[in-house]
Amino acid sequence: MVFPLVVMLLHLHSGFGGLPFYNGFYYDRVMNDKGDGNGNGEAPFNGVKLVVETSPDTVFAHRGANVTLPCHYHFAPQLDAPHKIRVKWSKLRQDSTKDRDVLAAAGPRQRSFGEFRGRAQLQQASPHEVSLVLDDLRLQDAGKYRCEVIDGLEDESGIVDLELQGLVFPYQPRRGRYVLNFHEAKKTCEEQDAVMASFDQLFKSWMEGLDWCNAGWLIDGTVQYPITLPREPCGGKDMAPGIRNYGERHKNLHHFDVFCFSSALKGTVYYLARHEKFTLEKAKQACQDDRAEIAKVGQLYSAWKFLGLDRCDAGWLADGSVRYPIISPRPNCGPPEPGIRSFGFPKVGKFGVYCYKMS
Ligand SMILES: *[C@@H]1O[C@H](CO)[C@@H](O)[C@H](O)[C@H]1NC(C)=O
């Protein structure tokens, strides 16, 4: 397969830092006998501007944390009379799905929706604050949120960007290279306790040194791969380092690898200390006997990145791959850079095992 390659050179995603954080506009509400004024010809409600302000800075958090997405509004000029407004928070689309409702509030009534039910509340510490508090962050929560304030017929909004601290890892299933369509790729990441990575997440990992010469799906439906050391088979030796981009591919018909994203681990991963080595089936059983379960690939990466797991012993993981995590490179423990070492998916042989416990 040959696709045109486009190199993205340190191309900071547009709309990342450049979003206006309010877009207030003026409106005239003509008061008349039918309107909500008292019809006595009092000063018309002219030239009042509703302004919504959100944080222009990205909010950073990690899986499991509680986070506040700041949002405030005011009227300019200020209104003396208290004014009823409604608030709506939504999450902007990341793949081809629709914007998702997060929370709606009118007066003291609040309602959260879908996967945000029970985890989203409005914070109103000051009279004009309508910030969103999200509890127990999930990997899927990363992205852009719209804070919308509705005053009668007018509505104004601002955007808050929520990023999770985490890591991106490339994933190739047992069946081999380039066998996943978009939908299978998405599911594959979820099976590893991860989500499909966004471009921003891949970009950040590339800045931190990720180099991978196999193209993988991203959540926006594009296929890309990060190169820090340009070489012939990976877009060309003379190309600058960058994210090589195949562009948007057909979600059902085209097959690639995938980039998955994970954040902090809830729980722990450990190498099961036993003298014996196991087949995959026996390894699963050994973790269960230890009141744990065999770890997933995303969990091993999280433990390596966030809990400092460093172990020079190859162990089974739930998908049937054998890997081990190295933070301090040393002789006989793989290449001179830190990383997760992989033996692929051995068909025979006995190894140790990495187990995962919720707490
Ligand atoms: C998050 O908030 C909930 C209550 O809303 C609290 O029970 C929990 O301990 C908080 N979690 C963290 C990590 O602070």
mmCIF file of C-alpha atoms and ligand atoms in Angstrom:
data_model
loop_
_atom_site.group_PDB
_atom_site.id
_atom_site.type_symbol
_atom_site.label_atom_id
_atom_site.label_comp_id
_atom_site.label_asym_id
_atom_site.label_seq_id
_atom_site.Cartn_x
_atom_site.Cartn_y
_atom_site.Cartn_z
ATOM 1 C CA MET A 1 0.000 0.000 0.000
ATOM 2 C CA VAL A 2 1.386 3.390 -0.923
ATOM 3 C CA PHE A 3 -0.276 6.537 0.293
ATOM 4 C CA PRO A 4 0.817 10.101 -0.193
ATOM 5 C CA LEU A 5 2.651 11.215 2.877
ATOM 6 C CA VAL A 6 2.244 14.619 4.364
ATOM 7 C CA VAL A 7 4.665 15.726 6.998
ATOM 8 C CA MET A 8 3.449 17.810 9.852
ATOM 9 C CA LEU A 9 6.422 19.811 11.026
ATOM 10 C CA LEU A 10 6.035 20.967 14.578
ATOM 11 C CA HIS A 11 2.610 21.919 13.453
ATOM 12 C CA LEU A 12 0.803 23.062 16.544
ATOM 13 C CA HIS A 13 -2.794 22.190 16.116
ATOM 14 C CA SER A 14 -4.732 25.228 15.145
ATOM 15 C CA GLY A 15 -7.559 26.033 17.469
ATOM 16 C CA PHE A 16 -5.473 24.757 20.335
ATOM 17 C CA GLY A 17 -4.260 27.989 21.801
ATOM 18 C CA GLY A 18 -6.076 30.384 19.544
ATOM 19 C CA LEU A 19 -9.651 29.925 20.626
ATOM 20 C CA PRO A 20 -11.409 33.077 21.696
ATOM 21 C CA PHE A 21 -12.489 32.560 25.241
ATOM 22 C CA TYR A 22 -15.638 34.541 24.877
ATOM 23 C CA ASN A 23 -17.654 35.675 21.982
ATOM 24 C CA GLY A 24 -20.182 37.983 23.506
ATOM 25 C CA PHE A 25 -22.434 39.981 21.237
ATOM 26 C CA TYR A 26 -24.759 42.899 21.726
ATOM 27 C CA TYR A 27 -28.447 42.602 21.626
ATOM 28 C CA ASP A 28 -31.347 44.938 21.954
ATOM 29 C CA ARG A 29 -34.427 43.741 23.631
ATOM 30 C CA VAL A 30 -37.236 46.037 22.642
ATOM 31 C CA MET A 31 -39.675 46.291 25.503
ATOM 32 C CA ASN A 32 -43.270 46.793 24.517
ATOM 33 C CA ASP A 33 -46.691 45.987 25.870
ATOM 34 C CA LYS A 34 -46.434 42.372 24.833
ATOM 35 C CA GLY A 35 -42.943 41.963 26.148
ATOM 36 C CA ASP A 36 -41.724 41.098 29.558
ATOM 37 C CA GLY A 37 -41.313 44.758 30.538
ATOM 38 C CA ASN A 38 -44.101 46.520 32.402
ATOM 39 C CA GLY A 39 -45.162 48.494 29.374
ATOM 40 C CA ASN A 40 -44.739 51.851 31.128
ATOM 41 C CA GLY A 41 -42.050 53.058 28.780
ATOM 42 C CA GLU A 42 -39.228 52.594 31.187
ATOM 43 C CA ALA A 43 -35.701 52.692 29.906
ATOM 44 C CA PRO A 44 -35.368 50.020 27.294
ATOM 45 C CA PHE A 45 -33.004 47.227 27.901
ATOM 46 C CA ASN A 46 -30.580 48.415 25.291
ATOM 47 C CA GLY A 47 -27.027 47.531 24.498
ATOM 48 C CA VAL A 48 -26.601 44.963 27.225
ATOM 49 C CA LYS A 49 -24.002 42.392 26.510
ATOM 50 C CA LEU A 50 -23.820 38.939 27.981
ATOM 51 C CA VAL A 51 -20.215 37.846 28.384
ATOM 52 C CA VAL A 52 -19.056 34.305 29.152
ATOM 53 C CA GLU A 53 -15.471 33.774 30.201
ATOM 54 C CA THR A 54 -13.634 30.497 30.446
ATOM 55 C CA SER A 55 -10.025 29.707 31.179
ATOM 56 C CA PRO A 56 -7.824 30.181 28.118
ATOM 57 C CA ASP A 57 -5.359 27.708 29.615
ATOM 58 C CA THR A 58 -5.721 23.994 29.252
ATOM 59 C CA VAL A 59 -6.783 22.235 32.443
ATOM 60 C CA PHE A 60 -4.553 19.244 33.248
ATOM 61 C CA ALA A 61 -5.595 16.275 35.365
ATOM 62 C CA HIS A 62 -5.256 12.502 35.425
ATOM 63 C CA ARG A 63 -7.551 9.508 35.500
ATOM 64 C CA GLY A 64 -9.416 9.205 38.801
ATOM 65 C CA ALA A 65 -8.948 12.873 39.769
ATOM 66 C CA ASN A 66 -11.681 15.443 40.406
ATOM 67 C CA VAL A 67 -11.368 18.542 38.274
ATOM 68 C CA THR A 68 -12.975 21.992 37.964
ATOM 69 C CA LEU A 69 -13.495 23.541 34.525
ATOM 70 C CA PRO A 70 -13.773 27.301 35.199
ATOM 71 C CA CYS A 71 -16.558 29.382 33.670
ATOM 72 C CA HIS A 72 -17.981 32.781 34.654
ATOM 73 C CA TYR A 73 -20.468 35.162 33.083
ATOM 74 C CA HIS A 74 -21.523 38.772 33.539
ATOM 75 C CA PHE A 75 -23.599 41.427 31.886
ATOM 76 C CA ALA A 76 -21.999 44.581 30.565
ATOM 77 C CA PRO A 77 -23.088 47.072 31.709
ATOM 78 C CA GLN A 78 -23.971 45.385 34.957
ATOM 79 C CA LEU A 79 -27.625 44.709 35.655
ATOM 80 C CA ASP A 80 -29.052 45.594 39.036
ATOM 81 C CA ALA A 81 -31.967 43.229 39.022
ATOM 82 C CA PRO A 82 -31.168 39.545 39.491
ATOM 83 C CA HIS A 83 -31.442 37.776 36.218
ATOM 84 C CA LYS A 84 -32.443 34.201 35.607
ATOM 85 C CA ILE A 85 -30.119 32.299 33.350
ATOM 86 C CA ARG A 86 -29.752 28.712 32.307
ATOM 87 C CA VAL A 87 -26.457 26.891 31.908
ATOM 88 C CA LYS A 88 -25.553 24.074 29.610
ATOM 89 C CA TRP A 89 -22.249 22.227 29.536
ATOM 90 C CA SER A 90 -21.462 19.946 26.615
ATOM 91 C CA LYS A 91 -18.450 18.042 25.352
ATOM 92 C CA LEU A 92 -17.389 18.740 21.781
ATOM 93 C CA ARG A 93 -17.173 15.928 19.283
ATOM 94 C CA GLN A 94 -13.861 14.144 18.986
ATOM 95 C CA ASP A 95 -14.631 11.541 16.375
ATOM 96 C CA SER A 96 -17.642 11.664 14.143
ATOM 97 C CA THR A 97 -20.121 11.439 17.005
ATOM 98 C CA LYS A 98 -22.322 14.321 18.083
ATOM 99 C CA ASP A 99 -21.542 16.790 20.850
ATOM 100 C CA ARG A 100 -22.516 15.178 24.127
ATOM 101 C CA ASP A 101 -24.627 16.784 26.812
ATOM 102 C CA VAL A 102 -22.829 16.902 30.133
ATOM 103 C CA LEU A 103 -25.019 18.994 32.402
ATOM 104 C CA ALA A 104 -27.961 21.376 32.269
ATOM 105 C CA ALA A 105 -28.915 23.746 35.072
ATOM 106 C CA ALA A 106 -31.755 26.203 35.614
ATOM 107 C CA GLY A 107 -31.914 27.891 39.002
ATOM 108 C CA PRO A 108 -31.346 25.273 41.669
ATOM 109 C CA ARG A 109 -32.156 22.385 39.338
ATOM 110 C CA GLN A 110 -29.290 20.456 37.763
ATOM 111 C CA ARG A 111 -29.198 17.404 35.612
ATOM 112 C CA SER A 112 -26.228 15.447 34.291
ATOM 113 C CA PHE A 113 -26.404 13.094 31.341
ATOM 114 C CA GLY A 114 -25.080 9.802 30.004
ATOM 115 C CA GLU A 115 -21.627 8.836 31.193
ATOM 116 C CA PHE A 116 -21.529 12.070 33.265
ATOM 117 C CA ARG A 117 -24.551 11.151 35.377
ATOM 118 C CA GLY A 118 -23.633 11.413 39.049
ATOM 119 C CA ARG A 119 -20.137 12.726 38.225
ATOM 120 C CA ALA A 120 -20.870 16.277 37.078
ATOM 121 C CA GLN A 121 -21.972 19.236 39.200
ATOM 122 C CA LEU A 122 -22.119 22.974 38.810
ATOM 123 C CA GLN A 123 -19.859 24.977 41.097
ATOM 124 C CA GLN A 124 -21.307 28.347 42.000
ATOM 125 C CA ALA A 125 -18.973 29.653 44.685
ATOM 126 C CA SER A 126 -19.568 33.242 43.545
ATOM 127 C CA PRO A 127 -22.756 34.789 42.113
ATOM 128 C CA HIS A 128 -21.627 34.609 38.490
ATOM 129 C CA GLU A 129 -19.703 31.372 38.559
ATOM 130 C CA VAL A 130 -21.007 28.406 36.564
ATOM 131 C CA SER A 131 -17.922 26.176 36.615
ATOM 132 C CA LEU A 132 -18.207 22.463 35.997
ATOM 133 C CA VAL A 133 -16.864 19.941 38.510
ATOM 134 C CA LEU A 134 -16.177 16.482 37.099
ATOM 135 C CA ASP A 135 -15.427 13.657 39.543
ATOM 136 C CA ASP A 136 -13.464 10.486 39.026
ATOM 137 C CA LEU A 137 -12.117 11.378 35.577
ATOM 138 C CA ARG A 138 -12.141 8.682 32.904
ATOM 139 C CA LEU A 139 -9.838 8.390 29.913
ATOM 140 C CA GLN A 140 -12.730 9.320 27.621
ATOM 141 C CA ASP A 141 -13.222 12.644 29.439
ATOM 142 C CA ALA A 142 -10.241 14.365 27.802
ATOM 143 C CA GLY A 143 -11.268 16.964 25.229
ATOM 144 C CA LYS A 144 -13.007 20.297 24.769
ATOM 145 C CA TYR A 145 -16.025 21.392 26.788
ATOM 146 C CA ARG A 146 -18.449 24.187 26.005
ATOM 147 C CA CYS A 147 -19.887 26.330 28.784
ATOM 148 C CA GLU A 148 -23.079 27.915 27.483
ATOM 149 C CA VAL A 149 -25.066 30.551 29.334
ATOM 150 C CA ILE A 150 -28.589 31.164 28.108
ATOM 151 C CA ASP A 151 -30.464 34.331 28.964
ATOM 152 C CA GLY A 152 -33.890 34.254 27.384
ATOM 153 C CA LEU A 153 -33.226 34.099 23.683
ATOM 154 C CA GLU A 154 -29.567 34.975 23.823
ATOM 155 C CA ASP A 155 -26.847 32.558 24.476
ATOM 156 C CA GLU A 156 -23.128 32.866 24.797
ATOM 157 C CA SER A 157 -20.468 30.277 25.296
ATOM 158 C CA GLY A 158 -16.816 29.618 25.940
ATOM 159 C CA ILE A 159 -14.586 26.574 25.566
ATOM 160 C CA VAL A 160 -12.433 24.816 28.174
ATOM 161 C CA ASP A 161 -9.825 22.287 27.140
ATOM 162 C CA LEU A 162 -9.290 19.343 29.489
ATOM 163 C CA GLU A 163 -6.181 17.251 29.011
ATOM 164 C CA LEU A 164 -5.254 14.105 30.867
ATOM 165 C CA GLN A 165 -1.660 13.467 31.764
ATOM 166 C CA GLY A 166 -0.804 10.158 30.233
ATOM 167 C CA LEU A 167 1.044 8.281 27.571
ATOM 168 C CA VAL A 168 0.494 6.966 24.073
ATOM 169 C CA PHE A 169 1.500 3.475 23.068
ATOM 170 C CA PRO A 170 1.301 1.832 19.661
ATOM 171 C CA TYR A 171 -0.600 -1.444 19.555
ATOM 172 C CA GLN A 172 -0.498 -4.332 17.127
ATOM 173 C CA PRO A 173 -2.721 -7.330 17.885
ATOM 174 C CA ARG A 174 -1.759 -10.987 17.788
ATOM 175 C CA ARG A 175 -3.067 -11.329 14.226
ATOM 176 C CA GLY A 176 -0.263 -9.089 13.034
ATOM 177 C CA ARG A 177 0.465 -5.786 11.363
ATOM 178 C CA TYR A 178 -2.252 -3.644 9.745
ATOM 179 C CA VAL A 179 -5.280 -5.809 10.519
ATOM 180 C CA LEU A 180 -7.537 -3.333 12.366
ATOM 181 C CA ASN A 181 -10.198 -1.144 10.824
ATOM 182 C CA PHE A 182 -11.188 1.985 12.780
ATOM 183 C CA HIS A 183 -13.914 0.316 14.822
ATOM 184 C CA GLU A 184 -11.790 -2.713 15.691
ATOM 185 C CA ALA A 185 -8.929 -0.395 16.606
ATOM 186 C CA LYS A 186 -11.128 1.525 19.024
ATOM 187 C CA LYS A 187 -12.286 -1.680 20.683
ATOM 188 C CA THR A 188 -8.731 -3.016 20.828
ATOM 189 C CA CYS A 189 -7.544 -0.020 22.875
ATOM 190 C CA GLU A 190 -10.479 -0.414 25.246
ATOM 191 C CA GLU A 191 -9.569 -4.076 25.766
ATOM 192 C CA GLN A 192 -6.146 -2.885 26.948
ATOM 193 C CA ASP A 193 -7.680 -0.518 29.537
ATOM 194 C CA ALA A 194 -6.948 2.442 27.258
ATOM 195 C CA VAL A 195 -8.675 4.617 24.652
ATOM 196 C CA MET A 196 -7.787 5.480 21.102
ATOM 197 C CA ALA A 197 -5.369 8.418 21.174
ATOM 198 C CA SER A 198 -6.158 11.889 19.834
ATOM 199 C CA PHE A 199 -3.810 13.815 17.585
ATOM 200 C CA ASP A 200 -2.893 16.133 20.467
ATOM 201 C CA GLN A 201 -1.975 13.149 22.622
ATOM 202 C CA LEU A 202 0.154 11.601 19.876
ATOM 203 C CA PHE A 203 1.798 14.951 19.210
ATOM 204 C CA LYS A 204 2.739 15.345 22.851
ATOM 205 C CA SER A 205 4.218 11.851 22.956
ATOM 206 C CA TRP A 206 6.180 12.573 19.805
ATOM 207 C CA MET A 207 7.611 15.694 21.492
ATOM 208 C CA GLU A 208 8.635 13.409 24.357
ATOM 209 C CA GLY A 209 10.453 11.128 21.931
ATOM 210 C CA LEU A 210 7.932 8.550 20.653
ATOM 211 C CA ASP A 211 9.188 7.043 17.392
ATOM 212 C CA TRP A 212 7.148 4.339 15.681
ATOM 213 C CA CYS A 213 7.363 3.298 12.071
ATOM 214 C CA ASN A 214 3.913 1.742 11.699
ATOM 215 C CA ALA A 215 0.857 3.786 10.852
ATOM 216 C CA GLY A 216 -1.970 3.745 13.383
ATOM 217 C CA TRP A 217 -5.530 4.999 13.729
ATOM 218 C CA LEU A 218 -6.350 8.073 15.808
ATOM 219 C CA ILE A 219 -9.736 8.980 17.265
ATOM 220 C CA ASP A 220 -10.366 11.625 14.569
ATOM 221 C CA GLY A 221 -10.331 8.895 11.894
ATOM 222 C CA THR A 222 -6.904 9.810 10.520
ATOM 223 C CA VAL A 223 -3.939 7.457 10.260
ATOM 224 C CA GLN A 224 -0.533 8.783 11.312
ATOM 225 C CA TYR A 225 2.786 7.835 12.865
ATOM 226 C CA PRO A 226 5.448 9.691 14.865
ATOM 227 C CA ILE A 227 9.066 9.814 13.707
ATOM 228 C CA THR A 228 11.873 11.404 15.686
ATOM 229 C CA LEU A 229 14.740 9.732 13.782
ATOM 230 C CA PRO A 230 14.058 10.100 10.055
ATOM 231 C CA ARG A 231 14.972 6.985 8.039
ATOM 232 C CA GLU A 232 14.272 5.563 4.611
ATOM 233 C CA PRO A 233 11.389 3.169 5.329
ATOM 234 C CA CYS A 234 9.598 5.707 7.549
ATOM 235 C CA GLY A 235 8.767 8.517 5.158
ATOM 236 C CA GLY A 236 12.321 9.134 3.924
ATOM 237 C CA LYS A 237 15.748 9.830 5.335
ATOM 238 C CA ASP A 238 15.722 13.451 4.235
ATOM 239 C CA MET A 239 12.392 14.296 5.758
ATOM 240 C CA ALA A 240 12.395 16.328 8.941
ATOM 241 C CA PRO A 241 11.240 14.620 12.122
ATOM 242 C CA GLY A 242 7.492 14.886 12.512
ATOM 243 C CA ILE A 243 4.151 13.165 12.513
ATOM 244 C CA ARG A 244 3.708 11.427 9.158
ATOM 245 C CA ASN A 245 0.098 11.712 8.136
ATOM 246 C CA TYR A 246 -1.871 9.412 5.805
ATOM 247 C CA GLY A 247 -4.920 11.590 6.314
ATOM 248 C CA GLU A 248 -8.439 10.325 6.864
ATOM 249 C CA ARG A 249 -8.949 6.696 5.881
ATOM 250 C CA HIS A 250 -12.080 4.632 5.344
ATOM 251 C CA LYS A 251 -13.247 3.448 8.750
ATOM 252 C CA ASN A 252 -14.498 0.060 7.563
ATOM 253 C CA LEU A 253 -12.296 -0.778 4.602
ATOM 254 C CA HIS A 254 -8.817 0.307 5.603
ATOM 255 C CA HIS A 255 -6.655 -1.554 8.079
ATOM 256 C CA PHE A 256 -3.799 -0.278 10.221
ATOM 257 C CA ASP A 257 -2.369 -0.511 13.729
ATOM 258 C CA VAL A 258 -3.612 1.834 16.434
ATOM 259 C CA PHE A 259 -2.307 4.362 18.942
ATOM 260 C CA CYS A 260 -3.815 3.953 22.394
ATOM 261 C CA PHE A 261 -3.792 6.413 25.289
ATOM 262 C CA SER A 262 -3.746 5.720 28.991
ATOM 263 C CA SER A 263 -3.396 7.842 32.115
ATOM 264 C CA ALA A 264 -2.718 7.185 35.798
ATOM 265 C CA LEU A 265 -3.510 3.688 37.038
ATOM 266 C CA LYS A 266 -6.264 2.982 39.527
ATOM 267 C CA GLY A 267 -4.682 0.140 41.445
ATOM 268 C CA THR A 268 -1.314 -1.560 41.037
ATOM 269 C CA VAL A 269 0.547 -3.875 38.688
ATOM 270 C CA TYR A 270 3.175 -6.287 39.998
ATOM 271 C CA TYR A 271 5.329 -9.136 38.809
ATOM 272 C CA LEU A 272 4.141 -12.307 40.510
ATOM 273 C CA ALA A 273 7.076 -13.629 42.510
ATOM 274 C CA ARG A 274 7.135 -17.390 41.901
ATOM 275 C CA HIS A 275 9.974 -19.754 41.097
ATOM 276 C CA GLU A 276 8.037 -21.565 38.409
ATOM 277 C CA LYS A 277 7.241 -20.195 34.965
ATOM 278 C CA PHE A 278 3.813 -20.481 33.364
ATOM 279 C CA THR A 279 1.937 -21.080 30.174
ATOM 280 C CA LEU A 280 -0.580 -18.282 29.433
ATOM 281 C CA GLU A 281 -3.487 -20.251 30.915
ATOM 282 C CA LYS A 282 -1.560 -21.088 34.076
ATOM 283 C CA ALA A 283 -0.419 -17.475 34.337
ATOM 284 C CA LYS A 284 -4.019 -16.219 34.358
ATOM 285 C CA GLN A 285 -4.872 -18.743 37.036
ATOM 286 C CA ALA A 286 -1.835 -17.762 39.131
ATOM 287 C CA CYS A 287 -2.993 -14.120 39.244
ATOM 288 C CA GLN A 288 -6.503 -15.191 40.218
ATOM 289 C CA ASP A 289 -5.070 -17.384 42.979
ATOM 290 C CA ASP A 290 -3.345 -14.217 44.206
ATOM 291 C CA ARG A 291 -6.747 -12.455 44.262
ATOM 292 C CA ALA A 292 -5.794 -10.327 41.265
ATOM 293 C CA GLU A 293 -6.124 -10.620 37.503
ATOM 294 C CA ILE A 294 -3.595 -10.815 34.740
ATOM 295 C CA ALA A 295 -2.597 -7.260 33.712
ATOM 296 C CA LYS A 296 -3.530 -5.611 30.435
ATOM 297 C CA VAL A 297 -1.054 -3.831 28.176
ATOM 298 C CA GLY A 298 -2.389 -0.354 29.075
ATOM 299 C CA GLN A 299 -2.080 -1.168 32.760
ATOM 300 C CA LEU A 300 1.561 -2.199 32.376
ATOM 301 C CA TYR A 301 2.314 1.067 30.550
ATOM 302 C CA SER A 302 0.514 3.103 33.259
ATOM 303 C CA ALA A 303 2.384 1.336 36.050
ATOM 304 C CA TRP A 304 5.680 1.914 34.261
ATOM 305 C CA LYS A 305 4.994 5.605 33.632
ATOM 306 C CA PHE A 306 3.132 6.600 36.798
ATOM 307 C CA LEU A 307 4.232 4.090 39.443
ATOM 308 C CA GLY A 308 7.828 3.587 38.360
ATOM 309 C CA LEU A 309 7.486 -0.161 37.709
ATOM 310 C CA ASP A 310 10.908 -1.466 36.598
ATOM 311 C CA ARG A 311 11.415 -5.198 36.285
ATOM 312 C CA CYS A 312 13.769 -7.165 34.063
ATOM 313 C CA ASP A 313 11.549 -10.270 33.941
ATOM 314 C CA ALA A 314 9.406 -11.119 30.956
ATOM 315 C CA GLY A 315 5.798 -11.777 31.918
ATOM 316 C CA TRP A 316 2.507 -12.676 30.278
ATOM 317 C CA LEU A 317 -0.224 -10.096 29.816
ATOM 318 C CA ALA A 318 -3.946 -10.660 29.231
ATOM 319 C CA ASP A 319 -3.745 -10.331 25.430
ATOM 320 C CA GLY A 320 -1.205 -13.168 25.218
ATOM 321 C CA SER A 321 1.806 -10.923 24.711
ATOM 322 C CA VAL A 322 4.949 -11.127 26.828
ATOM 323 C CA ARG A 323 6.562 -7.867 27.977
ATOM 324 C CA TYR A 324 8.518 -6.200 30.731
ATOM 325 C CA PRO A 325 8.912 -2.569 31.931
ATOM 326 C CA ILE A 326 12.328 -0.895 32.165
ATOM 327 C CA ILE A 327 12.973 2.548 33.627
ATOM 328 C CA SER A 328 16.729 2.252 34.245
ATOM 329 C CA PRO A 329 18.221 0.553 31.177
ATOM 330 C CA ARG A 330 20.918 -2.003 32.013
ATOM 331 C CA PRO A 331 22.780 -4.876 30.332
ATOM 332 C CA ASN A 332 20.591 -7.842 29.355
ATOM 333 C CA CYS A 333 17.414 -5.792 29.745
ATOM 334 C CA GLY A 334 16.924 -4.545 26.210
ATOM 335 C CA PRO A 335 17.948 -1.345 24.387
ATOM 336 C CA PRO A 336 19.600 1.656 26.077
ATOM 337 C CA GLU A 337 16.374 3.668 26.343
ATOM 338 C CA PRO A 338 13.692 3.193 28.980
ATOM 339 C CA GLY A 339 10.546 1.511 27.691
ATOM 340 C CA ILE A 340 8.241 -1.468 27.632
ATOM 341 C CA ARG A 341 10.120 -4.386 26.043
ATOM 342 C CA SER A 342 8.046 -6.821 24.018
ATOM 343 C CA PHE A 343 8.536 -10.459 23.039
ATOM 344 C CA GLY A 344 5.457 -10.311 20.852
ATOM 345 C CA PHE A 345 2.913 -13.120 21.203
ATOM 346 C CA PRO A 346 4.880 -16.328 21.870
ATOM 347 C CA LYS A 347 3.100 -19.496 20.747
ATOM 348 C CA VAL A 348 5.144 -21.718 23.027
ATOM 349 C CA GLY A 349 7.280 -21.236 26.093
ATOM 350 C CA LYS A 350 6.843 -20.435 29.744
ATOM 351 C CA PHE A 351 7.224 -17.029 31.344
ATOM 352 C CA GLY A 352 6.434 -15.113 34.489
ATOM 353 C CA VAL A 353 3.295 -12.992 34.747
ATOM 354 C CA TYR A 354 2.234 -9.413 35.567
ATOM 355 C CA CYS A 355 -0.892 -9.170 37.702
ATOM 356 C CA TYR A 356 -3.240 -6.214 38.302
ATOM 357 C CA LYS A 357 -5.045 -5.434 41.545
ATOM 358 C CA MET A 358 -7.691 -2.747 41.883
ATOM 359 C CA SER A 359 -6.194 -1.468 45.149
HETATM 360 C C1 LIG B 1 -13.763 13.447 44.433
HETATM 361 O O1 LIG B 1 -14.950 13.934 44.974
HETATM 362 C C2 LIG B 1 -15.722 12.957 45.672
HETATM 363 C C3 LIG B 1 -16.989 13.610 46.147
HETATM 364 O O2 LIG B 1 -17.597 14.353 45.155
HETATM 365 C C4 LIG B 1 -14.933 12.414 46.831
HETATM 366 O O3 LIG B 1 -15.667 11.391 47.469
HETATM 367 C C5 LIG B 1 -13.613 11.841 46.319
HETATM 368 O O4 LIG B 1 -12.819 11.453 47.417
HETATM 369 C C6 LIG B 1 -12.875 12.883 45.504
HETATM 370 N N1 LIG B 1 -11.731 12.235 44.890
HETATM 371 C C7 LIG B 1 -10.518 12.768 44.890
HETATM 372 C C8 LIG B 1 -9.462 11.981 44.201
HETATM 373 O O5 LIG B 1 -10.257 13.833 45.414
#
